[in-house]
Short mmCIF file of C-alpha atoms in Angstrom, two decimals:
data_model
loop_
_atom_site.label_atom_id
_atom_site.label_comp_id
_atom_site.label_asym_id
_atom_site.label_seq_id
_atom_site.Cartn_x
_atom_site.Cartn_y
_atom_site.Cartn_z
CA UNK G 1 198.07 97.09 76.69
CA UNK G 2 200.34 98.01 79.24
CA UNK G 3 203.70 96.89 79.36
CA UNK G 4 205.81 96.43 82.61
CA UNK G 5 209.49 97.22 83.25
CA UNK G 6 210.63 94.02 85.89
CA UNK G 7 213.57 95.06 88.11
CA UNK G 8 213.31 98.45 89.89
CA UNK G 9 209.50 98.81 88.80
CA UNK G 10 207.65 95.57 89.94
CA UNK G 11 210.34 93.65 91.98
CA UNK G 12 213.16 95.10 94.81
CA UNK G 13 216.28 95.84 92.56
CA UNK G 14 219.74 96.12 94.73
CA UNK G 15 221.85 95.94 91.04
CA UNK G 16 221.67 93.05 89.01
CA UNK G 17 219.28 91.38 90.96
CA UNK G 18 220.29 87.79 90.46
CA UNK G 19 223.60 87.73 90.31
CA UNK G 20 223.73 86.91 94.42
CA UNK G 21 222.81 83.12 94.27
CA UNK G 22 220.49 84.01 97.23
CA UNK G 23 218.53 86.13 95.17
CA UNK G 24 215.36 84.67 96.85
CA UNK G 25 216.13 86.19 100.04
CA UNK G 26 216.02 89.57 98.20
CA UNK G 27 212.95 88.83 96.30
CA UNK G 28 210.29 91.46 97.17
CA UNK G 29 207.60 93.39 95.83
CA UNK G 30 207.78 96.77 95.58
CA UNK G 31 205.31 99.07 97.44
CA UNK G 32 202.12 99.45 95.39
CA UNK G 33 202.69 97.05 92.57
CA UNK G 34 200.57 94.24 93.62
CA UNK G 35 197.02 96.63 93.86
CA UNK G 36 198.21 98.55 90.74
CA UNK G 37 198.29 95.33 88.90
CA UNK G 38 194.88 94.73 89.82
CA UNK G 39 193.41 97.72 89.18
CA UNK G 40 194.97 96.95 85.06
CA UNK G 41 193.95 93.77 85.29
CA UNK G 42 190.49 95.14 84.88
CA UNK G 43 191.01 97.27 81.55
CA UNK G 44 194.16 96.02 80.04
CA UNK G 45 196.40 93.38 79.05
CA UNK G 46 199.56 93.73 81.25
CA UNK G 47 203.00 92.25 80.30
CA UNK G 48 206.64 92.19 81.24
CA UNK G 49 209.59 92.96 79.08
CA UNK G 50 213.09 93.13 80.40
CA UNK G 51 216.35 93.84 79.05
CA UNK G 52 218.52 91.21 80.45
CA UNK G 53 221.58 91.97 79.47
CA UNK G 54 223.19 90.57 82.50
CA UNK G 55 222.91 87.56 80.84
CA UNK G 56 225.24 88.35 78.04
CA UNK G 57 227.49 90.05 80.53
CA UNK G 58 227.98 86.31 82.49
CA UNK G 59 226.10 87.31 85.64
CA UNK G 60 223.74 84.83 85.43
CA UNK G 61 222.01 82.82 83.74
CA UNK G 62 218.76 82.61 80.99
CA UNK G 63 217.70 80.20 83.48
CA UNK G 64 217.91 82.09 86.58
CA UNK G 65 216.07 84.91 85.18
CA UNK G 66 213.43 82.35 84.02
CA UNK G 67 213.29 81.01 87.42
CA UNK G 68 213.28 84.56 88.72
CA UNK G 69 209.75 85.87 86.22
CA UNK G 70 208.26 82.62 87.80
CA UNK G 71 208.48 83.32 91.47
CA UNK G 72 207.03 86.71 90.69
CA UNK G 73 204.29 85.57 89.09
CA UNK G 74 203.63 83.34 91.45
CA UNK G 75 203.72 86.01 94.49
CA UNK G 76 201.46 88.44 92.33
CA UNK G 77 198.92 86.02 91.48
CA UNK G 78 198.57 84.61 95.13
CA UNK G 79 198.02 87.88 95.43
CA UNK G 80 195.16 88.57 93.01
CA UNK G 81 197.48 90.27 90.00
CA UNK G 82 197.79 89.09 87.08
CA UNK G 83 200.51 89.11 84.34
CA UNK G 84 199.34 88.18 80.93
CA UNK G 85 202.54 87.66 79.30
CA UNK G 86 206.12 87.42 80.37
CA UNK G 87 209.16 88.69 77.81
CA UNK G 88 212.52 89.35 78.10
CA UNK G 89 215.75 90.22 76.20
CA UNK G 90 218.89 88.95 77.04
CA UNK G 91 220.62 89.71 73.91
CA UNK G 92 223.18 92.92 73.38
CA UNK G 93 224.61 93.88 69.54
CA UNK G 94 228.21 93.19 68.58
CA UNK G 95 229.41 96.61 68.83
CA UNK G 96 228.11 97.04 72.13
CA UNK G 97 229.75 94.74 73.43
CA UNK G 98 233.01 94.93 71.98
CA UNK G 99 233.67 98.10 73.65
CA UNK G 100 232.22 96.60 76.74
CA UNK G 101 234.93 93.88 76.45
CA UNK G 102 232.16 90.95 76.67
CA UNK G 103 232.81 87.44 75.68
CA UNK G 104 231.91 88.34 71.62
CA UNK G 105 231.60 83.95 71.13
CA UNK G 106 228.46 83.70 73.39
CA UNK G 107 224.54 83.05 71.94
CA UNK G 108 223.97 86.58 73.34
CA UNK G 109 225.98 88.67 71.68
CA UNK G 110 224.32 89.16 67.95
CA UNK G 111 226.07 91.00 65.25
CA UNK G 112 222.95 93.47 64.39
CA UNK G 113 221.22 95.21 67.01
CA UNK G 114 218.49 93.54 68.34
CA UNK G 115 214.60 94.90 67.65
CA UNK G 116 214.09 93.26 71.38
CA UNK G 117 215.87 95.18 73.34
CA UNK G 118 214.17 98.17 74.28
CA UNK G 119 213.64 101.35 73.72
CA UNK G 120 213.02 99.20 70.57
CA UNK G 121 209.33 97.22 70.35
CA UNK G 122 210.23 93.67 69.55
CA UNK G 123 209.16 92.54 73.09
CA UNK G 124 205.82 94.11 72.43
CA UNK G 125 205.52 92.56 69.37
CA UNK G 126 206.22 89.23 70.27
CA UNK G 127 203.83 89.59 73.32
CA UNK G 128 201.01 90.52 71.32
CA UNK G 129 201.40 87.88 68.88
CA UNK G 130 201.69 85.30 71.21
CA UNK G 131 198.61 86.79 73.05
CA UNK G 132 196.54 87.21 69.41
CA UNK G 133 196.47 90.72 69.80
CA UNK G 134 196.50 93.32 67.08
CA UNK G 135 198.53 95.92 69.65
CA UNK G 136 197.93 98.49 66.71
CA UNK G 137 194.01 98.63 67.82
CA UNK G 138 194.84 99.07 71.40
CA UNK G 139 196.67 101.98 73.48
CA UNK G 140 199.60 101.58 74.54
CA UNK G 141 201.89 102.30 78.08
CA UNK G 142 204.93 101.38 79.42
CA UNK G 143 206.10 101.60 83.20
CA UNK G 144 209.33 101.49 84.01
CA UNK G 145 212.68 103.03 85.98
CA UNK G 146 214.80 103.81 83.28
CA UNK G 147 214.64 106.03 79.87
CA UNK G 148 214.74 103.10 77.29
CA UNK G 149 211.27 101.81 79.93
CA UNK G 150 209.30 104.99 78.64
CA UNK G 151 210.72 105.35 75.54
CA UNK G 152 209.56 101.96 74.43
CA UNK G 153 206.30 103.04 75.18
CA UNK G 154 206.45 105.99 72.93
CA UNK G 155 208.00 104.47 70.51
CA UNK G 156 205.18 101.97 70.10
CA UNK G 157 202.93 105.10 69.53
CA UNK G 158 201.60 105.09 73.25
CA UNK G 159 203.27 106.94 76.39
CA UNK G 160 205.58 106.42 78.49
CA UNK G 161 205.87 106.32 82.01
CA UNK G 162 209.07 106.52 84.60
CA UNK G 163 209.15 106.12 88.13
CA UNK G 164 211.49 107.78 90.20
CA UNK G 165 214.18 105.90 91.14
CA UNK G 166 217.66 107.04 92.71
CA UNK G 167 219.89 105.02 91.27
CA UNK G 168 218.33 106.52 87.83
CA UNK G 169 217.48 110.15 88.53
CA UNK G 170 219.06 111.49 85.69
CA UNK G 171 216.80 109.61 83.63
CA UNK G 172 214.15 110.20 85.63
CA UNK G 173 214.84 114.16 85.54
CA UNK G 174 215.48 114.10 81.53
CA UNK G 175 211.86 112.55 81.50
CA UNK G 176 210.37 114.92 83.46
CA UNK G 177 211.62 117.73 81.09
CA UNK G 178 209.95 115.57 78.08
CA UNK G 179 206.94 115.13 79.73
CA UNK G 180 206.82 119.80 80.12
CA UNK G 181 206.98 119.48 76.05
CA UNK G 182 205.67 116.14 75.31
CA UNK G 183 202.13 114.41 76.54
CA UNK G 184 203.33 111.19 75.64
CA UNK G 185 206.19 111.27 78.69
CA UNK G 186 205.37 111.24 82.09
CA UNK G 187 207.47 111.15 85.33
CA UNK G 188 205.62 110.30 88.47
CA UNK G 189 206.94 108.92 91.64
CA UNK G 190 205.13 106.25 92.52
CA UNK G 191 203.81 102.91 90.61
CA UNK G 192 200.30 103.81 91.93
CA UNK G 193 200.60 107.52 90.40
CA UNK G 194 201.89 105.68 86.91
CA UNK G 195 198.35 103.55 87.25
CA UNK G 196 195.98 106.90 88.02
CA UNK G 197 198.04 108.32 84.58
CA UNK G 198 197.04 105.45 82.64
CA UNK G 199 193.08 105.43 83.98
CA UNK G 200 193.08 108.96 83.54
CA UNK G 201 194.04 108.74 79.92
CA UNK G 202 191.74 105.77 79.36
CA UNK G 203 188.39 107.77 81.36
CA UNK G 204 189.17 110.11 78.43
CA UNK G 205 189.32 108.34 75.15
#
């Protein structure tokens, strides 16, 4: 299984992306994505799981977000690429947001922390039961931008994969210095270089 990061790894990302009520007009796909999808599509099971917290923050809505996961997957599979199951997590914990100074009264706001959010694996779990999958018997990759996108990953007892992004390079750089150490971190810079990672670790199995 292979689990995609959303905004910033599959999709254009200028900050919050939808927030801008125009948010179509910046919808894009991101260099790469679209044959990298296809080439997983032929070995894996690929999903999506996003934090949202933006949600929880006021900056939009569940239901833009919704809205948002089903123009992608409409542009990737007029494309040929295929997403197999779509999660997200627009929840934060109590704590967190207190010292954020978030509205503590909204659905979003729970007082544990969330196993959804990642780096945690609730997203992955609830993929792979809604898909029938035993994720145990399978391995496991995540692709994303930022630390908690790899760690997830890892944390599911696969490996984890950033792309380099500016607006992230420190996580990208404390990645990096994981992956000298660690086999089950790797920083590439390219979605098409995190797809020749995962078929290279697959050719050997």
């Amino acid at each position: 299984m292979v689990i995609l990061d959303r905004d910033g790894t599959i999709n254009f990302d200028p900050g919050w992306f939808g927030r801008d009520p125009d948010w179509h007009k910046q919808l894009r796909l991101l260099d790469g994505v679209v044959e990298g999808i296809k080439r997983l599509n032929l070995f894996a099971k690929v999903i999506v799981a996003s934090n949202q917290f933006g949600v929880a923050r006021g900056y939009f809505s569940l239901e833009t977000i919704l809205d948002i996961n089903k123009e992608i997957d409409k542009l990737l599979r007029a494309a040929g690429a295929i997403i197999d199951n779509w999660q997200i997590c627009p929840f934060v914990d109590f704590d967190w947001a207190s010292k954020q100074g978030l509205d503590l009264n909204t659905p979003w706001v729970v007082k544990d922390a969330t196993s959804l959010r990642k780096p945690s694996i609730g997203m992955l779990d609830k993929a792979a039961k809604e898909l029938g999958i035993d994720y145990t018997q399978h391995r496991i990759f995540a692709i994303g931008n930022r630390f908690d996108d790899a760690a997830m990953g890892v944390n599911a007892g696969g490996c984890g994969i950033i792309i380099k992004d500016e607006k992230y390079i420190n996580e990208f750089e404390k990645v990096k210095v994981l992956s000298l150490t660690n086999n089950k971190y790797a920083a590439v810079d390219v979605f098409s270089a995190a797809v020749d990672k995962i078929e290279g670790e697959i050719r050997t199995d």
